[in-house]
């Protein structure tokens, strides 16, 4: 694996960076652009339907990049032999961030799906209970975590 990394370092680091851009950038666009426009929709049922639809699009787009990010991370961990460098603790911090962001993404997907079931049965109140927390807290927290991981990545890349 180290040979594969050293021969393809540019493309592996590029895939790592573009995956972070799509995941974190996608959440920022959703939370600070699309979300604001959804809030102007009068009918709670219609508003939740649009939010649920946009979330499904977001999750479908970012999921492959979430997986590419961890695969490229493993290549870099082995390729750079990071455990024998000064960046081992930073790499562990990034691993921890990825795991928290990934679990949060899975919870968001399941809450969204539960919310849609309630919407389809006309139970707007419980649909709101399931979906509202995603935009209010879960996406902003994942954005902050992602920005921290990007900063740590820049720390590593500027001196590895
Ligand atoms: C899963 C654990 C992770 C590991 C082991 C890891 C490892 C690394 C390493 C070794 C670099 C330096 C690459 C180089 O320049 O040669 C790097 C850069 C980077 N990482 Fe990660 N990373 C992980 C997770 C993440 C996550 C979750 C994000 C963001 C959501 C992220 C975003 C970035 C970015 C944007 C860079 C490029 C920084 C730059 O070139 O200035 N990484 N990462």
mmCIF file of C-alpha atoms and ligand atoms in Angstrom:
data_model
loop_
_atom_site.group_PDB
_atom_site.id
_atom_site.type_symbol
_atom_site.label_atom_id
_atom_site.label_comp_id
_atom_site.label_asym_id
_atom_site.label_seq_id
_atom_site.Cartn_x
_atom_site.Cartn_y
_atom_site.Cartn_z
ATOM 1 C CA UNK A 1 0.000 0.000 0.000
ATOM 2 C CA UNK A 2 2.871 2.403 0.685
ATOM 3 C CA UNK A 3 4.116 1.954 -2.906
ATOM 4 C CA UNK A 4 0.620 2.573 -4.303
ATOM 5 C CA UNK A 5 0.427 5.771 -2.190
ATOM 6 C CA UNK A 6 3.886 7.054 -3.155
ATOM 7 C CA UNK A 7 3.172 6.421 -6.852
ATOM 8 C CA UNK A 8 -0.256 8.080 -6.689
ATOM 9 C CA UNK A 9 0.228 10.647 -3.921
ATOM 10 C CA UNK A 10 -1.136 13.625 -5.876
ATOM 11 C CA UNK A 11 -4.385 11.926 -6.884
ATOM 12 C CA UNK A 12 -4.898 10.431 -3.376
ATOM 13 C CA UNK A 13 -4.384 13.790 -1.604
ATOM 14 C CA UNK A 14 -6.570 15.476 -4.269
ATOM 15 C CA UNK A 15 -9.394 12.949 -3.697
ATOM 16 C CA UNK A 16 -9.047 13.506 0.070
ATOM 17 C CA UNK A 17 -9.295 17.283 -0.285
ATOM 18 C CA UNK A 18 -12.131 17.299 -2.860
ATOM 19 C CA UNK A 19 -14.108 14.883 -0.635
ATOM 20 C CA UNK A 20 -13.763 17.282 2.300
ATOM 21 C CA UNK A 21 -14.772 20.206 0.054
ATOM 22 C CA UNK A 22 -17.958 18.430 -1.136
ATOM 23 C CA UNK A 23 -18.941 17.175 2.357
ATOM 24 C CA UNK A 24 -18.290 20.365 4.332
ATOM 25 C CA UNK A 25 -19.126 22.714 1.450
ATOM 26 C CA UNK A 26 -22.374 20.844 0.797
ATOM 27 C CA UNK A 27 -23.457 21.244 4.415
ATOM 28 C CA UNK A 28 -22.561 24.959 4.420
ATOM 29 C CA UNK A 29 -24.574 25.570 1.214
ATOM 30 C CA UNK A 30 -27.517 23.615 2.620
ATOM 31 C CA UNK A 31 -27.499 25.307 6.046
ATOM 32 C CA UNK A 32 -26.778 28.907 5.059
ATOM 33 C CA UNK A 33 -28.381 29.119 1.589
ATOM 34 C CA UNK A 34 -31.115 26.531 0.955
ATOM 35 C CA UNK A 35 -32.297 26.428 4.595
ATOM 36 C CA UNK A 36 -32.980 30.189 4.666
ATOM 37 C CA UNK A 37 -35.135 29.896 1.560
ATOM 38 C CA UNK A 38 -37.082 26.925 3.001
ATOM 39 C CA UNK A 39 -37.948 29.048 6.029
ATOM 40 C CA UNK A 40 -39.943 31.406 3.751
ATOM 41 C CA UNK A 41 -42.381 28.597 2.812
ATOM 42 C CA UNK A 42 -45.642 29.281 4.737
ATOM 43 C CA UNK A 43 -47.137 25.772 4.942
ATOM 44 C CA UNK A 44 -45.284 23.633 7.541
ATOM 45 C CA UNK A 45 -46.131 20.456 5.554
ATOM 46 C CA UNK A 46 -44.745 21.941 2.287
ATOM 47 C CA UNK A 47 -41.691 23.389 4.087
ATOM 48 C CA UNK A 48 -40.809 20.029 5.661
ATOM 49 C CA UNK A 49 -41.359 18.242 2.325
ATOM 50 C CA UNK A 50 -38.879 20.582 0.606
ATOM 51 C CA UNK A 51 -36.338 20.294 3.435
ATOM 52 C CA UNK A 52 -36.629 16.487 3.431
ATOM 53 C CA UNK A 53 -36.181 16.389 -0.355
ATOM 54 C CA UNK A 54 -33.095 18.664 -0.250
ATOM 55 C CA UNK A 55 -31.578 16.632 2.608
ATOM 56 C CA UNK A 56 -32.012 13.446 0.578
ATOM 57 C CA UNK A 57 -30.170 15.094 -2.338
ATOM 58 C CA UNK A 58 -27.409 16.303 0.004
ATOM 59 C CA UNK A 59 -26.925 12.891 1.650
ATOM 60 C CA UNK A 60 -26.939 11.107 -1.734
ATOM 61 C CA UNK A 61 -24.270 13.470 -3.106
ATOM 62 C CA UNK A 62 -21.959 13.531 -0.063
ATOM 63 C CA UNK A 63 -22.093 9.831 0.958
ATOM 64 C CA UNK A 64 -19.623 8.530 -1.719
ATOM 65 C CA UNK A 65 -17.215 11.357 -0.754
ATOM 66 C CA UNK A 66 -17.480 10.457 2.952
ATOM 67 C CA UNK A 67 -16.243 6.959 2.014
ATOM 68 C CA UNK A 68 -13.528 8.260 -0.376
ATOM 69 C CA UNK A 69 -12.302 10.526 2.467
ATOM 70 C CA UNK A 70 -11.708 7.619 4.853
ATOM 71 C CA UNK A 71 -10.180 5.372 2.136
ATOM 72 C CA UNK A 72 -7.702 8.128 1.148
ATOM 73 C CA UNK A 73 -7.041 8.791 4.846
ATOM 74 C CA UNK A 74 -6.020 5.139 5.348
ATOM 75 C CA UNK A 75 -3.710 5.351 2.306
ATOM 76 C CA UNK A 76 -2.086 8.484 3.776
ATOM 77 C CA UNK A 77 -1.777 6.963 7.257
ATOM 78 C CA UNK A 78 0.135 3.992 5.796
ATOM 79 C CA UNK A 79 1.811 5.933 2.954
ATOM 80 C CA UNK A 80 3.294 8.528 5.315
ATOM 81 C CA UNK A 81 3.826 5.939 8.097
ATOM 82 C CA UNK A 82 2.148 8.583 10.269
ATOM 83 C CA UNK A 83 2.288 6.522 13.477
ATOM 84 C CA UNK A 84 6.085 7.018 13.447
ATOM 85 C CA UNK A 85 5.884 10.774 12.858
ATOM 86 C CA UNK A 86 5.044 13.822 15.031
ATOM 87 C CA UNK A 87 1.600 13.936 13.347
ATOM 88 C CA UNK A 88 0.258 10.757 14.981
ATOM 89 C CA UNK A 89 -1.908 12.598 17.527
ATOM 90 C CA UNK A 90 -3.260 14.973 14.840
ATOM 91 C CA UNK A 91 -4.117 11.953 12.664
ATOM 92 C CA UNK A 92 -5.952 10.362 15.610
ATOM 93 C CA UNK A 93 -7.838 13.616 16.178
ATOM 94 C CA UNK A 94 -8.881 13.614 12.513
ATOM 95 C CA UNK A 95 -9.957 9.965 12.754
ATOM 96 C CA UNK A 96 -12.078 10.861 15.787
ATOM 97 C CA UNK A 97 -13.637 13.792 13.931
ATOM 98 C CA UNK A 98 -14.446 11.612 10.914
ATOM 99 C CA UNK A 99 -16.109 8.980 13.154
ATOM 100 C CA UNK A 100 -18.268 11.587 14.970
ATOM 101 C CA UNK A 101 -19.221 13.263 11.662
ATOM 102 C CA UNK A 102 -20.051 9.857 10.127
ATOM 103 C CA UNK A 103 -22.235 8.710 13.054
ATOM 104 C CA UNK A 104 -23.990 12.100 13.003
ATOM 105 C CA UNK A 105 -24.606 11.715 9.247
ATOM 106 C CA UNK A 106 -26.156 8.261 9.827
ATOM 107 C CA UNK A 107 -28.433 9.677 12.568
ATOM 108 C CA UNK A 108 -29.425 12.575 10.257
ATOM 109 C CA UNK A 109 -30.339 10.104 7.477
ATOM 110 C CA UNK A 110 -32.444 7.971 9.846
ATOM 111 C CA UNK A 111 -34.230 11.014 11.373
ATOM 112 C CA UNK A 112 -34.950 12.368 7.887
ATOM 113 C CA UNK A 113 -36.438 9.037 6.795
ATOM 114 C CA UNK A 114 -38.552 8.803 9.974
ATOM 115 C CA UNK A 115 -39.675 12.402 9.378
ATOM 116 C CA UNK A 116 -40.792 11.581 5.828
ATOM 117 C CA UNK A 117 -42.837 8.615 7.139
ATOM 118 C CA UNK A 118 -44.637 10.994 9.543
ATOM 119 C CA UNK A 119 -45.119 13.540 6.711
ATOM 120 C CA UNK A 120 -46.658 10.871 4.486
ATOM 121 C CA UNK A 121 -49.079 9.961 7.280
ATOM 122 C CA UNK A 122 -49.974 13.667 7.685
ATOM 123 C CA UNK A 123 -48.360 13.927 11.158
ATOM 124 C CA UNK A 124 -46.552 17.230 10.559
ATOM 125 C CA UNK A 125 -45.857 17.762 14.272
ATOM 126 C CA UNK A 126 -43.836 14.582 14.727
ATOM 127 C CA UNK A 127 -42.212 15.055 11.301
ATOM 128 C CA UNK A 128 -40.990 18.471 12.500
ATOM 129 C CA UNK A 129 -39.682 16.885 15.719
ATOM 130 C CA UNK A 130 -37.575 14.457 13.628
ATOM 131 C CA UNK A 131 -36.309 16.860 10.936
ATOM 132 C CA UNK A 132 -35.915 20.251 12.676
ATOM 133 C CA UNK A 133 -32.935 19.174 14.834
ATOM 134 C CA UNK A 134 -30.931 18.240 11.710
ATOM 135 C CA UNK A 135 -30.740 21.824 10.379
ATOM 136 C CA UNK A 136 -30.767 23.518 13.781
ATOM 137 C CA UNK A 137 -27.923 21.630 15.508
ATOM 138 C CA UNK A 138 -26.605 18.513 13.741
ATOM 139 C CA UNK A 139 -25.482 20.120 10.440
ATOM 140 C CA UNK A 140 -23.891 23.207 12.134
ATOM 141 C CA UNK A 141 -21.954 20.908 14.519
ATOM 142 C CA UNK A 142 -20.758 18.750 11.591
ATOM 143 C CA UNK A 143 -19.684 21.917 9.737
ATOM 144 C CA UNK A 144 -17.585 23.032 12.737
ATOM 145 C CA UNK A 145 -16.041 19.545 13.081
ATOM 146 C CA UNK A 146 -15.260 19.432 9.350
ATOM 147 C CA UNK A 147 -13.566 22.853 9.466
ATOM 148 C CA UNK A 148 -11.458 21.647 12.415
ATOM 149 C CA UNK A 149 -10.398 18.548 10.414
ATOM 150 C CA UNK A 150 -9.524 20.727 7.406
ATOM 151 C CA UNK A 151 -7.394 22.990 9.636
ATOM 152 C CA UNK A 152 -5.607 19.956 11.103
ATOM 153 C CA UNK A 153 -5.055 18.675 7.558
ATOM 154 C CA UNK A 154 -3.464 21.974 6.574
ATOM 155 C CA UNK A 155 -1.217 21.756 9.656
ATOM 156 C CA UNK A 156 -0.043 18.301 8.538
ATOM 157 C CA UNK A 157 0.299 19.088 4.846
ATOM 158 C CA UNK A 158 2.330 22.248 5.465
ATOM 159 C CA UNK A 159 5.036 20.312 7.244
ATOM 160 C CA UNK A 160 4.886 16.585 6.352
HETATM 161 C C1 LIG B 1 -10.193 9.992 8.864
HETATM 162 C C2 LIG B 1 -9.102 10.460 9.328
HETATM 163 C C3 LIG B 1 -8.198 11.406 8.546
HETATM 164 C C4 LIG B 1 -6.849 11.263 8.332
HETATM 165 C C5 LIG B 1 -5.965 10.137 8.802
HETATM 166 C C6 LIG B 1 -6.419 12.403 7.542
HETATM 167 C C7 LIG B 1 -5.085 12.596 7.144
HETATM 168 C C8 LIG B 1 -4.649 13.698 6.430
HETATM 169 C C9 LIG B 1 -3.270 13.921 6.014
HETATM 170 C C10 LIG B 1 -2.105 12.992 6.297
HETATM 171 C C11 LIG B 1 -3.235 15.073 5.313
HETATM 172 C C12 LIG B 1 -2.004 15.736 4.672
HETATM 173 C C13 LIG B 1 -1.994 15.343 3.224
HETATM 174 C C14 LIG B 1 -0.862 15.970 2.444
HETATM 175 O O1 LIG B 1 -0.836 17.168 2.317
HETATM 176 O O2 LIG B 1 -0.037 15.231 1.932
HETATM 177 C C15 LIG B 1 -4.592 15.585 5.277
HETATM 178 C C16 LIG B 1 -4.941 16.736 4.632
HETATM 179 C C17 LIG B 1 -6.239 17.196 4.591
HETATM 180 N N1 LIG B 1 -7.338 16.650 5.223
HETATM 181 FE FE1 LIG B 1 -7.442 14.912 6.214
HETATM 182 N N2 LIG B 1 -7.488 13.230 7.277
HETATM 183 C C18 LIG B 1 -8.605 12.657 7.884
HETATM 184 C C19 LIG B 1 -9.870 13.154 7.916
HETATM 185 C C20 LIG B 1 -10.225 14.337 7.335
HETATM 186 C C21 LIG B 1 -11.544 14.930 7.434
HETATM 187 C C22 LIG B 1 -12.710 14.337 8.225
HETATM 188 C C23 LIG B 1 -11.515 16.092 6.712
HETATM 189 C C24 LIG B 1 -12.611 17.116 6.485
HETATM 190 C C25 LIG B 1 -13.900 16.846 6.550
HETATM 191 C C26 LIG B 1 -10.177 16.218 6.152
HETATM 192 C C27 LIG B 1 -9.736 17.247 5.355
HETATM 193 C C28 LIG B 1 -8.440 17.437 4.912
HETATM 194 C C29 LIG B 1 -8.017 18.532 4.036
HETATM 195 C C30 LIG B 1 -8.904 19.615 3.431
HETATM 196 C C31 LIG B 1 -6.618 18.378 3.837
HETATM 197 C C32 LIG B 1 -5.684 19.220 2.952
HETATM 198 C C33 LIG B 1 -5.076 20.298 3.701
HETATM 199 C C34 LIG B 1 -4.067 21.050 2.836
HETATM 200 O O3 LIG B 1 -3.530 20.490 1.875
HETATM 201 O O4 LIG B 1 -3.783 22.179 3.188
HETATM 202 N N3 LIG B 1 -9.415 15.128 6.545
HETATM 203 N N4 LIG B 1 -5.439 14.732 5.960
#
